[in-house]
Short mmCIF file of C-alpha atoms in Angstrom, two decimals:
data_model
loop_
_atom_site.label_atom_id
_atom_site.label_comp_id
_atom_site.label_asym_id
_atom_site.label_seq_id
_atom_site.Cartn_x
_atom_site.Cartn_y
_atom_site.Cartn_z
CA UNK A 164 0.00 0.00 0.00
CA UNK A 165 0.57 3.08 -0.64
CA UNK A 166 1.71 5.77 1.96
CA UNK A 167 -0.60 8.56 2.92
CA UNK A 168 -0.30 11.01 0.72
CA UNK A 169 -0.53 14.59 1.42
CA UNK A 170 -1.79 17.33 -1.02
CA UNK A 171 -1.22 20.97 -0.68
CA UNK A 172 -4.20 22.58 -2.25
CA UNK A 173 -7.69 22.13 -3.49
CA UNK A 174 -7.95 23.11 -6.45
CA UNK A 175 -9.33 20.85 -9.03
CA UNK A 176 -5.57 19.09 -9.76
CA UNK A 177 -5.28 18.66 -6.15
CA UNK A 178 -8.99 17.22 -6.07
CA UNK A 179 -8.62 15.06 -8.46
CA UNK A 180 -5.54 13.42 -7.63
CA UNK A 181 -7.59 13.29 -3.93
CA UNK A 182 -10.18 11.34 -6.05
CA UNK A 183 -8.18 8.94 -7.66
CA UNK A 184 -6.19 7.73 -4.74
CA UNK A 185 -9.58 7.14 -3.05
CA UNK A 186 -11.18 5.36 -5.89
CA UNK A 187 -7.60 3.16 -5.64
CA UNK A 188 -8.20 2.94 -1.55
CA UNK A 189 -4.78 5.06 -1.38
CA UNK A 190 -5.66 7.62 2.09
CA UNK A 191 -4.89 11.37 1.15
CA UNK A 192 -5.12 14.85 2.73
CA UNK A 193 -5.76 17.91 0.87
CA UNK A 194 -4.39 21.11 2.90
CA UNK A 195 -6.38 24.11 1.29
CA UNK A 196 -5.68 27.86 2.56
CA UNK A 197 -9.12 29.04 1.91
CA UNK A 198 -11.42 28.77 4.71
CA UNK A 199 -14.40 26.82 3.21
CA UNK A 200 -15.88 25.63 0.17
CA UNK A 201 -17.71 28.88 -0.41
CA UNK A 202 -14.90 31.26 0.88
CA UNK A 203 -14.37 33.08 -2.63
CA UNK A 204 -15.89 32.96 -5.64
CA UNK A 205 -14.17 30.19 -8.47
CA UNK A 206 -14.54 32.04 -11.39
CA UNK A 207 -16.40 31.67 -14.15
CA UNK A 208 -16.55 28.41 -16.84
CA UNK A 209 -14.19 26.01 -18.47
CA UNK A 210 -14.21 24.22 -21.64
CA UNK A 211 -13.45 20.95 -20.51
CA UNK A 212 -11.00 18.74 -23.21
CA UNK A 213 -11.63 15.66 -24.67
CA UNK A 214 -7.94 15.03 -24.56
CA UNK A 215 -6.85 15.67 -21.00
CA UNK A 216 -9.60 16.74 -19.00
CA UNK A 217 -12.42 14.81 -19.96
CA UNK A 218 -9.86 11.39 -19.38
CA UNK A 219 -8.81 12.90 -16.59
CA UNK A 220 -12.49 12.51 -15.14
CA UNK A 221 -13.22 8.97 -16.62
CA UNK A 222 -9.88 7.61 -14.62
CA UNK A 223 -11.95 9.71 -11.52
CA UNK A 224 -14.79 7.87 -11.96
CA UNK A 225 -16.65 11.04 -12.50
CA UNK A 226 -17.76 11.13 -16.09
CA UNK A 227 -21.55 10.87 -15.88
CA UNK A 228 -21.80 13.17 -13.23
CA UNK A 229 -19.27 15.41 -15.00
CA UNK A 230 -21.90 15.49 -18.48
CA UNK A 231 -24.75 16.86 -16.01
CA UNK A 232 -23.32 19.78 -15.06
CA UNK A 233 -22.22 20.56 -19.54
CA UNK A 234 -24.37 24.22 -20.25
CA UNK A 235 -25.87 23.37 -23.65
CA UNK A 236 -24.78 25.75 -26.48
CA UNK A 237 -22.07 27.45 -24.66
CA UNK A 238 -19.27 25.64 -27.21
CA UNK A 239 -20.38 28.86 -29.99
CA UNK A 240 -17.62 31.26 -30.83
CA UNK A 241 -17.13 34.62 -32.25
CA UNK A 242 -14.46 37.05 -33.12
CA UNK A 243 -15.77 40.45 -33.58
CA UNK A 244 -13.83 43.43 -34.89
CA UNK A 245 -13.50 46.46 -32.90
CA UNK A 246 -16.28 48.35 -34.37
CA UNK A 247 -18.43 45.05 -33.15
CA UNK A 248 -18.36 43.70 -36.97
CA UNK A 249 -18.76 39.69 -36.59
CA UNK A 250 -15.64 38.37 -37.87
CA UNK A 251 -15.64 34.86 -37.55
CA UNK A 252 -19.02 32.64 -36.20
CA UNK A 253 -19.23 29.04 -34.81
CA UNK A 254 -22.08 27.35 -33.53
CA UNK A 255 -22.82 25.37 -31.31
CA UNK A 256 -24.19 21.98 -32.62
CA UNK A 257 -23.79 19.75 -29.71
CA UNK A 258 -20.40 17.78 -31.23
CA UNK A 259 -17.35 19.68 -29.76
CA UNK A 260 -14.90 18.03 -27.62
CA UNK A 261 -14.80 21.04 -24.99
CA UNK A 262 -18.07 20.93 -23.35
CA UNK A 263 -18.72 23.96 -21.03
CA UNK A 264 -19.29 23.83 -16.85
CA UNK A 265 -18.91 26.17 -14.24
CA UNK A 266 -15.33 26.05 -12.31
CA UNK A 267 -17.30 26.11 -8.98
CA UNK A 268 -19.83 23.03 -9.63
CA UNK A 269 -17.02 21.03 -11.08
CA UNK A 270 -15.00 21.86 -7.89
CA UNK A 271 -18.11 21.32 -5.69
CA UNK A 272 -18.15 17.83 -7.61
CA UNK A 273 -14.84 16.82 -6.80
CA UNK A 274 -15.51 18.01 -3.61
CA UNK A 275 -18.88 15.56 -2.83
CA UNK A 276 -16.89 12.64 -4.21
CA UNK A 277 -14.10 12.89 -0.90
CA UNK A 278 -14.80 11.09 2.47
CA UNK A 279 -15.52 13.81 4.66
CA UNK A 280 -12.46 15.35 6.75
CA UNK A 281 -10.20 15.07 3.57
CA UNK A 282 -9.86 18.16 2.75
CA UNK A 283 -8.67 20.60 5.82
CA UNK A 284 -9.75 23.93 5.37
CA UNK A 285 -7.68 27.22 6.95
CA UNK A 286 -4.62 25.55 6.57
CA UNK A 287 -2.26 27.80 4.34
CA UNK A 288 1.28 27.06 3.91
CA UNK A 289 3.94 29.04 5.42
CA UNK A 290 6.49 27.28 4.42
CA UNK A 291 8.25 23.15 3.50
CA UNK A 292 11.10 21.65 4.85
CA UNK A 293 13.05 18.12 3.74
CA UNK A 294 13.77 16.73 6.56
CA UNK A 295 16.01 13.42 4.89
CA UNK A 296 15.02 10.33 3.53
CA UNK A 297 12.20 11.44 1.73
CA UNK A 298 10.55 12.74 4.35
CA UNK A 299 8.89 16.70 4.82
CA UNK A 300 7.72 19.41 7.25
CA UNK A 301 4.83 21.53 5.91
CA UNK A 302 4.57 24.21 8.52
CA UNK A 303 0.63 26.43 8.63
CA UNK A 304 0.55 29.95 8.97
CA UNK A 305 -1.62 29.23 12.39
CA UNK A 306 1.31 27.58 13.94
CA UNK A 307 0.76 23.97 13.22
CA UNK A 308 2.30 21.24 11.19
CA UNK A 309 2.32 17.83 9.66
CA UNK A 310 5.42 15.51 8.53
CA UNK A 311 4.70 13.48 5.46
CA UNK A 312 6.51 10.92 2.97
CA UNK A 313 4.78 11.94 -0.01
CA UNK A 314 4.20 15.72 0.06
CA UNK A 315 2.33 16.98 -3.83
CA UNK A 316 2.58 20.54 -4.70
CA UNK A 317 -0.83 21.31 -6.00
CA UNK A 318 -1.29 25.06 -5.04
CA UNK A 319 -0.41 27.18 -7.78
CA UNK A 320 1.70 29.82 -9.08
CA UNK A 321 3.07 31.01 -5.97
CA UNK A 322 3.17 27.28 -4.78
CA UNK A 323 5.40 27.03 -1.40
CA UNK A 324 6.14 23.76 -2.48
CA UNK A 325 7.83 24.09 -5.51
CA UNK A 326 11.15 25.60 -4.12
CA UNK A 327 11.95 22.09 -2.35
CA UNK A 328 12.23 20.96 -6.13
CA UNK A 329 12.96 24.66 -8.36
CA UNK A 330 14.60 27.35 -8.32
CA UNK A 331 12.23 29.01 -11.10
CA UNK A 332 9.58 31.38 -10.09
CA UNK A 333 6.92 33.00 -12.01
CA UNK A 334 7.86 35.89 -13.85
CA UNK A 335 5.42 38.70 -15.59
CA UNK A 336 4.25 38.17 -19.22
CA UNK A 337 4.11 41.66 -19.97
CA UNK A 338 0.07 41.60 -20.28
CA UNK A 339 -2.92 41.74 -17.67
CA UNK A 340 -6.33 40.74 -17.50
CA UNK A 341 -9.11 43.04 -16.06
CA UNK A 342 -11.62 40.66 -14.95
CA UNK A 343 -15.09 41.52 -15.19
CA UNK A 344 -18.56 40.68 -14.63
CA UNK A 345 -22.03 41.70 -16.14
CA UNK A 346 -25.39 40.31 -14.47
CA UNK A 347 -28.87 39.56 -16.10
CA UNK A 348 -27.54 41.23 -18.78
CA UNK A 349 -30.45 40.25 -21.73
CA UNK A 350 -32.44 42.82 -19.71
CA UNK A 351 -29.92 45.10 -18.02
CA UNK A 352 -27.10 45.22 -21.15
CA UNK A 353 -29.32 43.62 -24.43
CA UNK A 354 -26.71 45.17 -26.54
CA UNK A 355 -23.95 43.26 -25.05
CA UNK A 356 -25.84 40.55 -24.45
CA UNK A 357 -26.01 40.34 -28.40
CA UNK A 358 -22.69 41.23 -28.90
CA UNK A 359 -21.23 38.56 -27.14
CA UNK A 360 -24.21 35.78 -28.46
CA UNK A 361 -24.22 32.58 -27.16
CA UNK A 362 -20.81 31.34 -25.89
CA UNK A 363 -17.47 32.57 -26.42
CA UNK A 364 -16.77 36.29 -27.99
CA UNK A 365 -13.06 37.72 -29.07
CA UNK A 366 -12.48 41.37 -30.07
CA UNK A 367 -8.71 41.06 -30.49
CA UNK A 368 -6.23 44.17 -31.52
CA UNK A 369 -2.97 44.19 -31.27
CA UNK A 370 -1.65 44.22 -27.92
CA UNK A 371 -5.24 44.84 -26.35
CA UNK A 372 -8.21 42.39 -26.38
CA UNK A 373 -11.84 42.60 -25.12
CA UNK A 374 -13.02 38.83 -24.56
CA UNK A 375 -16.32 37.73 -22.87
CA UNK A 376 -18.21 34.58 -22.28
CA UNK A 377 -21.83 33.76 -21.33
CA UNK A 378 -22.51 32.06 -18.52
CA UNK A 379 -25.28 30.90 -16.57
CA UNK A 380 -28.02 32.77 -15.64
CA UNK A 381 -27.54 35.56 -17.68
CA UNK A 382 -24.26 36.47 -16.82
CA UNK A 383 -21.45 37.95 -18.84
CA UNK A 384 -17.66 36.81 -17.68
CA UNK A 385 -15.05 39.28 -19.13
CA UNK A 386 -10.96 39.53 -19.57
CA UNK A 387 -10.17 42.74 -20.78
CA UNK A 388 -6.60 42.35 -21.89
CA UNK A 389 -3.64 45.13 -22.26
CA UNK A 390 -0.17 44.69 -23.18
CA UNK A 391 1.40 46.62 -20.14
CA UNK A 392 3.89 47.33 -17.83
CA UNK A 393 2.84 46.23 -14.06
CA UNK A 394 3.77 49.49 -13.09
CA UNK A 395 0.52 51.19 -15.24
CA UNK A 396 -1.86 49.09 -13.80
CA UNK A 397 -0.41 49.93 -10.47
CA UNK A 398 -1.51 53.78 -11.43
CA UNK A 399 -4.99 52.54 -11.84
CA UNK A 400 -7.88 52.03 -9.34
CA UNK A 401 -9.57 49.95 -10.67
CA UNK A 402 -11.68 49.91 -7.16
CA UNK A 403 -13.89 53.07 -8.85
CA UNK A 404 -15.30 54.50 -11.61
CA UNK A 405 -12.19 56.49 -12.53
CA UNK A 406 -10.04 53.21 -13.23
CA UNK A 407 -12.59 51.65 -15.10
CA UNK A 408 -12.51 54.55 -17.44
CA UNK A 409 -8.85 54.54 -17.38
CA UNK A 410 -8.84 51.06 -19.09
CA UNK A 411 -11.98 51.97 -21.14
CA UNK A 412 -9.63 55.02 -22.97
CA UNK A 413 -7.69 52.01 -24.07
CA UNK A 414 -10.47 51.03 -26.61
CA UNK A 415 -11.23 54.45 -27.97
CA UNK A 416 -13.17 53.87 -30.69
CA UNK A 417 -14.57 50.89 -30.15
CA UNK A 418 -18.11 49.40 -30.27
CA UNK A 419 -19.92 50.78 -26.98
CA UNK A 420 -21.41 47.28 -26.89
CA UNK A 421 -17.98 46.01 -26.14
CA UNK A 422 -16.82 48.58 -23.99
CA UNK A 423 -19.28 48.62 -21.58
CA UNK A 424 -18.15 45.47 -20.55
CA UNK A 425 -15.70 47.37 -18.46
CA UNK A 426 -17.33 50.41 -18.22
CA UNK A 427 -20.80 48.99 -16.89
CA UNK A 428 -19.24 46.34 -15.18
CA UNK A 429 -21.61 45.11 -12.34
CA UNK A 430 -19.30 44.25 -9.83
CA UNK A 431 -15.79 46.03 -9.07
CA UNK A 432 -13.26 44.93 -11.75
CA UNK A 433 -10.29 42.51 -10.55
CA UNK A 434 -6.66 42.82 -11.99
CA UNK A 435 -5.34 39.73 -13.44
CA UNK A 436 -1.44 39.85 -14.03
CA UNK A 437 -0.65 37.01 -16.65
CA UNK A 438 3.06 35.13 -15.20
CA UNK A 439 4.36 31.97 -16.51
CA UNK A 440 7.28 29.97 -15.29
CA UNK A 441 10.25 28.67 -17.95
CA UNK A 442 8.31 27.32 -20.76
CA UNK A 443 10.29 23.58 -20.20
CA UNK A 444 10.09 23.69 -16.51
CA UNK A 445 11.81 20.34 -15.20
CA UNK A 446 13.60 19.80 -11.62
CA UNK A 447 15.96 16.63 -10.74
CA UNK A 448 14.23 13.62 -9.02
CA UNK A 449 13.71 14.37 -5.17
CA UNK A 450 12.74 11.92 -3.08
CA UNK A 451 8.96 12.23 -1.51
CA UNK A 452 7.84 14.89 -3.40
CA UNK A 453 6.14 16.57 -6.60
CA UNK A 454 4.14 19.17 -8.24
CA UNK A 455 1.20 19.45 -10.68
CA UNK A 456 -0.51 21.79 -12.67
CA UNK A 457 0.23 25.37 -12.53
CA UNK A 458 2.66 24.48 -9.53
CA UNK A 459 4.50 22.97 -11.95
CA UNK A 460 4.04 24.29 -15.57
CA UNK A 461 2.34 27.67 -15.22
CA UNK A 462 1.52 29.29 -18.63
CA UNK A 463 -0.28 31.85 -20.36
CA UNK A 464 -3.64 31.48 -20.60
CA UNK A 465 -4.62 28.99 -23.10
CA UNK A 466 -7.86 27.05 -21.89
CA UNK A 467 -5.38 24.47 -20.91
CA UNK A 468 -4.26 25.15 -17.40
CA UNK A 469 -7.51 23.69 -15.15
CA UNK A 470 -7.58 20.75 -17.97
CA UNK A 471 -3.78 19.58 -17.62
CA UNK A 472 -4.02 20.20 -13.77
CA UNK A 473 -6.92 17.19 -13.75
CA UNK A 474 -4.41 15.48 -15.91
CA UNK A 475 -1.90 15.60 -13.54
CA UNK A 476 -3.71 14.42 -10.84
CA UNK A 477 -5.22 11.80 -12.26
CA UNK A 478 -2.02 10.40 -14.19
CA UNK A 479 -0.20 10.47 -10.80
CA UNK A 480 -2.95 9.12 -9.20
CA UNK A 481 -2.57 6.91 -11.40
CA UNK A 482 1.05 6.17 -11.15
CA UNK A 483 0.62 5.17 -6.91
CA UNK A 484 -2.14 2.66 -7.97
CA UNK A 485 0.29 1.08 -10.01
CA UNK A 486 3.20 1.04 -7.74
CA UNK A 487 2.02 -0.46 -4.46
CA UNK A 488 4.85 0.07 -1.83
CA UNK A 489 7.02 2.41 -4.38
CA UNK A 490 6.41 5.75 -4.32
CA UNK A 491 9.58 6.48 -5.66
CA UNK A 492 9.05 4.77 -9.01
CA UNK A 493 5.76 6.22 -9.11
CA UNK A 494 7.05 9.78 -8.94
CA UNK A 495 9.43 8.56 -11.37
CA UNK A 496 7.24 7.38 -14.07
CA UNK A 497 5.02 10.40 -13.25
CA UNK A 498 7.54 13.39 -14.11
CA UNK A 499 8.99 11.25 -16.97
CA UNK A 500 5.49 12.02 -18.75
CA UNK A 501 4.93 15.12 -16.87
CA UNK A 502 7.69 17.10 -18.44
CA UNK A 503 7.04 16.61 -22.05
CA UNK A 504 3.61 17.49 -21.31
CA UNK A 505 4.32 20.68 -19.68
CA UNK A 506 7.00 21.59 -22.26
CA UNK A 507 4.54 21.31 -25.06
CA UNK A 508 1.36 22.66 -23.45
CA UNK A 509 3.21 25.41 -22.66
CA UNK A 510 5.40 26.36 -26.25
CA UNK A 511 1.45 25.98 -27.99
CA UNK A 512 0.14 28.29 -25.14
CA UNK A 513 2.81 31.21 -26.45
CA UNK A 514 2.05 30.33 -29.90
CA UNK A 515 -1.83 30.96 -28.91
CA UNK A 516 -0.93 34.24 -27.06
CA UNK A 517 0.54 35.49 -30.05
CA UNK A 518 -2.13 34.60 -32.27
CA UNK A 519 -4.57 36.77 -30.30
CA UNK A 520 -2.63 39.35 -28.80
CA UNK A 521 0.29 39.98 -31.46
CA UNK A 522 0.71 42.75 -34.86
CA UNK A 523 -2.24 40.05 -37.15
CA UNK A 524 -4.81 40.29 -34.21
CA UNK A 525 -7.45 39.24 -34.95
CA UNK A 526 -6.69 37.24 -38.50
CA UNK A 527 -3.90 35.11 -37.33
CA UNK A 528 -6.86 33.79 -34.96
CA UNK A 529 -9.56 33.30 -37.17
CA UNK A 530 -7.00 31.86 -39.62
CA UNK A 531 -6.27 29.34 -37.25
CA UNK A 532 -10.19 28.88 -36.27
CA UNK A 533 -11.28 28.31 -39.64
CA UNK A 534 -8.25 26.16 -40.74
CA UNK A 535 -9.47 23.25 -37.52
CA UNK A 536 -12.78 23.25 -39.48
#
């Protein structure tokens, strides 16, 4: 058997690997920092892959469940130009590979599957320590600690795991999100409401992109993106009205309809700084310990990152079910795939963030869309 395994974070990686080991009777405890379940809000959907994530929750035993919580018709796509011109169109006809769900239910999934008491809430890291033979401290910021000989890094792009394995830490893209949110909007905002149709919408420029999605309920999920120094958004507040006009003045010119997504925002916008570790991020075999998703291969965004993290856990889930009494090989055989995967998620993930952000915004994209048709 197994040794317990203990899991710093609960995000969906984290969860998943939690799942996995119990479905293989392998004991696990997930050490969150947040204080409950409903503690902060976990953002909006996620296009869940055929190819990674959708495996990921087959090996979890979760599929079934998984396909009731798919929003119908949120796979459609559009590209709009800055004057709110439609672009590029793609319905939704019920055949894609990257059904839609909310972050939160598919958390709140994971979440139902665990015994009770797995996950411990309030328990952020301060920091890890190797103690020899394989063997680690994780000290809490409320004083208290645990010693463990199979320690997972599953909390992020700060992780306070990773430096027992890396040196690397995140380091600033050069571009930020603004991350906003409009409610009931067929009534309140019917012109954005059209705008952004049924799923997905892009207005990309060079350097600067307005992007939206519809949610449940009504609701309108946006990433405004600009190509800037921290130090400008550190000028801007985005707590009132003034910053939000700040970052509207970016998009002079364009379609009211699209700027009003940050200008009639209905909640107070949130900055989003875009990092990404080194783009083949690999660390030297150390015994009792390992990362997985962003923890270990953070990247811009791509629609990737929540999908490989449930990859991750589940492969090295995985991996312990199939080495009984050897962690060691398991880790092994784990990073061996691991790394590759990373690597290449993360060199297509800069290709992508070129596509939409760089000098052929937005043709390089809808190139690219209508060439997978």
């Amino acid at each position: 058997m197994t040794t317990h395994v203990t899991i710093v974070g609960a995000g969906l990686g984290g969860l998943t690997l939690a799942r996995v080991l119990h479905v293989h009777g392998i004991p696990a405890t997930v050490h969150e920092a947040e204080t409950s379940p409903t503690a902060r809000a976990q953002g909006g959907m996620l296009d869940i892959h055929d190819d990674n994530g959708q495996p990921a929750l087959r090996t979890a035993g979760l599929f079934e469940e998984f396909r009731g919580l798919v929003l119908e018709g949120r796979q459609a796509s559009r590209a709009l130009a800055p004057d709110g011109t439609v672009l590029y169109e793609e319905g939704d006809d019920g055949t894609g590979g990257r059904p839609e769900v909310m972050r939160g239910e598919l958390r709140r999934m994971l979440l139902d599957s665990l015994p009770a008491g797995t996950v411990r809430w309030g328990h952020k890291v301060r920091a890890a320590r190797p103690l020899g033979d394989g063997r680690h401290e994780v000290a809490f910021a409320d004083g208290t600690c645990v010693v463990t000989s199979l320690l997972v890094g599953a909390d992020g792009a700060w992780s306070r795991v990773r430096p027992l394995l890396s040196d690397a830490a995140p380091e600033y893209v050069g571009m930020s999100f603004v991350e906003t949110y409009l409610f009931d909007a067929d009534v309140r905002h019917p012109a954005t409401a059209k705008a952004v149709g049924d799923g997905a919408m892009f207005a990309l420029a060079p350097g600067k992109a307005i992007q939206a999605h519809r949610e449940s309920g009504g609701t309108l999920h946006a990433y405004v993106a600009l190509r800037k120094p921290r130090e400008w958004f550190d000028g801007v507040d985005l707590a009132g009205a003034a910053g939000a006009a700040r970052v509207a003045r970016e998009f002079a010119g364009w379609a009211p309809e699209l700027t009003a997504l940050i200008t009639d925002a209905d909640a107070a916008p949130v900055l989003r700084p875009l990092h990404t570790l080194p783009a083949a991020h690999r660390w030297e075999r150390v015994p009792g310990v390992t990362l997985l998703g962003d923890a270990a291969h953070l990247m811009p965004p791509s629609g990737e990152g929540a999908n490989l993290a449930m990859y991750d856990g589940a492969e090295l889930g995985r991996a312990l079910a199939a080495h009984p009494g050897d962690a060691e090989a398991a880790l092994a055989a784990y990073e061996r795939d691991l790394f590759p995967r990373g690597a290449a998620e993360a060199a297509d993930a800069s290709r992508l963030h070129a596509l939409m952000y760089g000098d052929d915004a937005p043709y390089a994209l809808i190139d690219m869309f209508a060439g997978s048709e």
